[in-house]
mmCIF file of C-alpha atoms in Angstrom:
data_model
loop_
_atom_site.group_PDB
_atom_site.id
_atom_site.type_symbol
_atom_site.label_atom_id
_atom_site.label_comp_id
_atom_site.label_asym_id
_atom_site.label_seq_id
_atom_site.Cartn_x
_atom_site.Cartn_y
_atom_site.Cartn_z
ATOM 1 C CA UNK A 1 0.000 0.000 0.000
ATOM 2 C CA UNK A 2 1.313 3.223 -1.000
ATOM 3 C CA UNK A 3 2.716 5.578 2.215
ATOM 4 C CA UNK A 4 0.448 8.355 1.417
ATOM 5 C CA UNK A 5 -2.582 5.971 1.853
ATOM 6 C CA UNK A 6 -1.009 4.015 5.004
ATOM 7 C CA UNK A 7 -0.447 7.991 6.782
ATOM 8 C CA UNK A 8 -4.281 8.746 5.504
ATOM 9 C CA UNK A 9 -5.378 6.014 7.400
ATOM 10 C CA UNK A 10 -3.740 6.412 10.531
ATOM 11 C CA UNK A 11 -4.474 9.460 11.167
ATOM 12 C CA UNK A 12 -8.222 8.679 10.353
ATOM 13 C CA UNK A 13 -8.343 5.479 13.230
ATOM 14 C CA UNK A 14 -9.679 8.156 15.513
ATOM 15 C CA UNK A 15 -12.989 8.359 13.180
ATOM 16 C CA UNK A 16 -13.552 4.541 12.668
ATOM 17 C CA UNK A 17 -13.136 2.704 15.996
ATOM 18 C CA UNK A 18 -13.720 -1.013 13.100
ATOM 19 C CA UNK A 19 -10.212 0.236 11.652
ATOM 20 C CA UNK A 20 -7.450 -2.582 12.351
ATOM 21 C CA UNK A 21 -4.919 0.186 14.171
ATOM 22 C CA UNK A 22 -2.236 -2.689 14.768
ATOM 23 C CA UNK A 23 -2.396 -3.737 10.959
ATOM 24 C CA UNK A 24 -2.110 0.098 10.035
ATOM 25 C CA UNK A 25 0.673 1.044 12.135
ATOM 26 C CA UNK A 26 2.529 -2.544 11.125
ATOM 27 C CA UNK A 27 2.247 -0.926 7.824
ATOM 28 C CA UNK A 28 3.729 2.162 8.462
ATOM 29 C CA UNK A 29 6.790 1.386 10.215
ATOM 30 C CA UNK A 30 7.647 -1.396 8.160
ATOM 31 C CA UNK A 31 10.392 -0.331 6.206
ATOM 32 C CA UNK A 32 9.742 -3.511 3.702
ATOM 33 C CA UNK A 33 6.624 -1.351 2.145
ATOM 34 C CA UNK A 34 8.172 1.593 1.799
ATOM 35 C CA UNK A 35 8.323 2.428 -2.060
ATOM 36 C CA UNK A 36 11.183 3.099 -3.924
ATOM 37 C CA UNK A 37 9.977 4.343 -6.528
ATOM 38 C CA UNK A 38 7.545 7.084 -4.242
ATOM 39 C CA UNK A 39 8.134 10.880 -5.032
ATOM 40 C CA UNK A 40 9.147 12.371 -2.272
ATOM 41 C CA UNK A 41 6.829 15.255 -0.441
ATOM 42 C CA UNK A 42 8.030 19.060 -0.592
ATOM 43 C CA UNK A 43 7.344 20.768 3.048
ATOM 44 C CA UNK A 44 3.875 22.221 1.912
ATOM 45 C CA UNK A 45 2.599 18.497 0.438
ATOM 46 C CA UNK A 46 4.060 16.348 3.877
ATOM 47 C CA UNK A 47 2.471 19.281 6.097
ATOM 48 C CA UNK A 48 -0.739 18.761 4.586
ATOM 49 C CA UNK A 49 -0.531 14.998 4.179
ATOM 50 C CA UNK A 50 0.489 14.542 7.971
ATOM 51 C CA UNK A 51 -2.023 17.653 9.356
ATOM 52 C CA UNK A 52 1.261 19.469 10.536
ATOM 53 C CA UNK A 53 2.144 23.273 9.521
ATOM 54 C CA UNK A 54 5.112 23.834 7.447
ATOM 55 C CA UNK A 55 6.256 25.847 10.625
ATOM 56 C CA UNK A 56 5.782 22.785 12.929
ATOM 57 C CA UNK A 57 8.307 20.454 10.575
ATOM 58 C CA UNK A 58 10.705 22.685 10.477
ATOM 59 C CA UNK A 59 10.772 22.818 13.960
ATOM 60 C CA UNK A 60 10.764 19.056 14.070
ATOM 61 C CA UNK A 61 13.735 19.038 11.987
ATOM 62 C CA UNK A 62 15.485 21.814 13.763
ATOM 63 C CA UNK A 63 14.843 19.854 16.575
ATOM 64 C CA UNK A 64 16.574 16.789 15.145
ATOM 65 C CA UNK A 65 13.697 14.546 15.464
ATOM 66 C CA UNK A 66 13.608 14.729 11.552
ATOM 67 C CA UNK A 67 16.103 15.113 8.889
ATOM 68 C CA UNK A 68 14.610 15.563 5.129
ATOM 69 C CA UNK A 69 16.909 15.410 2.517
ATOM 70 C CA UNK A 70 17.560 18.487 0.219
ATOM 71 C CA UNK A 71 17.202 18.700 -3.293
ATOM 72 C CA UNK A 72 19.586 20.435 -5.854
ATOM 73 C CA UNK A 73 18.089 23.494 -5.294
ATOM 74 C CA UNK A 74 18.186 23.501 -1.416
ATOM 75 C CA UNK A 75 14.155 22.510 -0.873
ATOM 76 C CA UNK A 76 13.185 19.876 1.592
ATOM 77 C CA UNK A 77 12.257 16.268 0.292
ATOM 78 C CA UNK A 78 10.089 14.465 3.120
ATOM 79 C CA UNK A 79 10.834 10.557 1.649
ATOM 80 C CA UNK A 80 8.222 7.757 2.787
ATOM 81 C CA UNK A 81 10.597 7.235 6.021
ATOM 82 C CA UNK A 82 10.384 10.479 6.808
ATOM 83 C CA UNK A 83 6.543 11.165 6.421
ATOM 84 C CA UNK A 84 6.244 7.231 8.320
ATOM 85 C CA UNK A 85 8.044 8.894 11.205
ATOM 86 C CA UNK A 86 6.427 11.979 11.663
ATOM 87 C CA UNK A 87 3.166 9.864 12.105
ATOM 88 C CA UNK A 88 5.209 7.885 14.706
ATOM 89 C CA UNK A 89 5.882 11.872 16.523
ATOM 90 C CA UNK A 90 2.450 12.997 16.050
ATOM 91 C CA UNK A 91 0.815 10.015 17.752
ATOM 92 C CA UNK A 92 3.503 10.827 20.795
ATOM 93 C CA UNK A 93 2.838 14.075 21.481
ATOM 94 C CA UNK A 94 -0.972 13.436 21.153
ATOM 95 C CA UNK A 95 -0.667 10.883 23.826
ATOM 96 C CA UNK A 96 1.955 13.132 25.973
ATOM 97 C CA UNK A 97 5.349 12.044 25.066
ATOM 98 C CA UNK A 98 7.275 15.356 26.031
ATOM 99 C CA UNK A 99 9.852 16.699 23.249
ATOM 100 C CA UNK A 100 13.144 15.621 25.378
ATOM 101 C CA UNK A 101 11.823 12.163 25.794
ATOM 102 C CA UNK A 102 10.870 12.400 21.509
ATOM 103 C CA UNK A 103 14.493 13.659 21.304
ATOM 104 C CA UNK A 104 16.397 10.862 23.218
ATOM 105 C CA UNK A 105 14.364 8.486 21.555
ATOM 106 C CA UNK A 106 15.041 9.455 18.175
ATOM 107 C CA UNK A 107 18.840 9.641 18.961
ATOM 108 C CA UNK A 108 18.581 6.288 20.272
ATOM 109 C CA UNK A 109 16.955 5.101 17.263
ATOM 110 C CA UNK A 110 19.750 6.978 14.744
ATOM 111 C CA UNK A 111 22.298 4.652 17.182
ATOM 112 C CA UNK A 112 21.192 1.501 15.942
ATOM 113 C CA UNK A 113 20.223 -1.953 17.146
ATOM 114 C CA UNK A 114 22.020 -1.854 20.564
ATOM 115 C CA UNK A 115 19.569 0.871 21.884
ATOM 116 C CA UNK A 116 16.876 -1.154 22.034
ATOM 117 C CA UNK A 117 16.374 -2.048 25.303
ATOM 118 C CA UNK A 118 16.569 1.537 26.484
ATOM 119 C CA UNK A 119 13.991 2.528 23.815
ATOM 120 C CA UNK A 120 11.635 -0.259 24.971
ATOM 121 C CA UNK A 121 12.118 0.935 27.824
ATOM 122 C CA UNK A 122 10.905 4.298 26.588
ATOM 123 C CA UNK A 123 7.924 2.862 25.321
ATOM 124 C CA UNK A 124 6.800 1.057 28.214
ATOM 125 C CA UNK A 125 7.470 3.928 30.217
ATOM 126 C CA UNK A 126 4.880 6.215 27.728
ATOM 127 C CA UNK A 127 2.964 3.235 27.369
ATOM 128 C CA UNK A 128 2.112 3.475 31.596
ATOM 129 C CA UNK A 129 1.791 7.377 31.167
ATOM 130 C CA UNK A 130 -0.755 6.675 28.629
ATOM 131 C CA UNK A 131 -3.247 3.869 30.330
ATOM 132 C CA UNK A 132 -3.320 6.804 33.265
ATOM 133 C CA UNK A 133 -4.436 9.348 31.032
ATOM 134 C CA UNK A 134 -7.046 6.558 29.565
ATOM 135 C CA UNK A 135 -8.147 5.703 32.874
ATOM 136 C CA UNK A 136 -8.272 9.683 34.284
ATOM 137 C CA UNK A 137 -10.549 9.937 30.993
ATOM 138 C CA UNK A 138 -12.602 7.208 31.660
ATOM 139 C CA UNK A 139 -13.382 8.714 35.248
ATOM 140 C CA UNK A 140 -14.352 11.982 33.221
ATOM 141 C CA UNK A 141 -16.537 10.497 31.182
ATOM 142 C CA UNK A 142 -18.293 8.797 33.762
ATOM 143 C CA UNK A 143 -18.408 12.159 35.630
ATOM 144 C CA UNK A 144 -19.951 13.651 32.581
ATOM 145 C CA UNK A 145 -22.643 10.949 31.541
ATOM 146 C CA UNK A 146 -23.426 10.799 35.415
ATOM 147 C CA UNK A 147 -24.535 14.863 35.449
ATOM 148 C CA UNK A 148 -26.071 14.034 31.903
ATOM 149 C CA UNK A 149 -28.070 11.434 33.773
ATOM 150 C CA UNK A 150 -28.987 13.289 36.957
ATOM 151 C CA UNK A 151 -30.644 16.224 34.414
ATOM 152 C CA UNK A 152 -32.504 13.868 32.416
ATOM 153 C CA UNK A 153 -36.528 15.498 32.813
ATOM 154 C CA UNK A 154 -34.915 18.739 33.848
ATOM 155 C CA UNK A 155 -34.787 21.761 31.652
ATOM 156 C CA UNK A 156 -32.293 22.849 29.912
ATOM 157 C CA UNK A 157 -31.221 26.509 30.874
#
């Protein structure tokens, strides 16, 4: 499956709750479906595939979290790799992951295979941080659908 379509449909899980997430994300950091032959994105085209501003990759890249190549005349070239991991750094700041942990983990990965276990580590770590915030929303929503409850055959305002 082409990149664009695999980034398209991750970032569209949220609005079909049927959508496979595991098969998705398999596919998009699988480095066996990248496509070789796959034009790569200009800032303005990866920005709007990914929901990012232009401003916000640079800043990624400036950052070192991302590293485009450059084309003869200077101009960013987001590759399939690239636009996979920006997916991968949008998901983890949705869910929390703070830039210095995004940072270290990105170095890690640009280390190689021996960094593993510290980025699992990583992972398991954000992984704990997230099944709080899941369980701090669950008590929210409960909250809410409890006052919805306690109104029903009242007015509304």
């Amino acid at each position: 499956m082409a990149t664009d379509a695999l980034v398209e449909r991750i970032l569209a899980i949220g609005d079909d709750p049927s959508t496979p997430v595991v098969d998705v994300l398999h596919g998009l950091v699988d480095d066996s479906t990248i496509e070789a032959s796959a034009a790569p994105k200009s800032v303005a085209e990866a920005a709007d595939l990914v929901g990012l501003s232009a401003h916000t990759l640079r800043y990624y890249e400036q950052q070192g979290l991302v590293r485009p190549a450059r084309n003869s005349s200077g101009y960013r070239e987001y590759s399939a790799s690239d636009l996979r991991r920006l997916v991968f750094l949008i998901r983890m700041r949705l869910s929390g992951m703070t830039m210095q942990d995004l940072k270290l983990y990105i170095a890690l990965v640009e280390q190689g295979a021996s960094t593993i276990p510290e980025r699992r580590r990583i992972m398991l770590d954000q992984r704990d941080r997230i099944r709080r915030q899941l369980r701090e929303l669950t008590l929210a929503l409960e909250t809410t659908e409890y006052k919805i409850s306690a109104y029903d055959g009242h007015p509304e305002g």
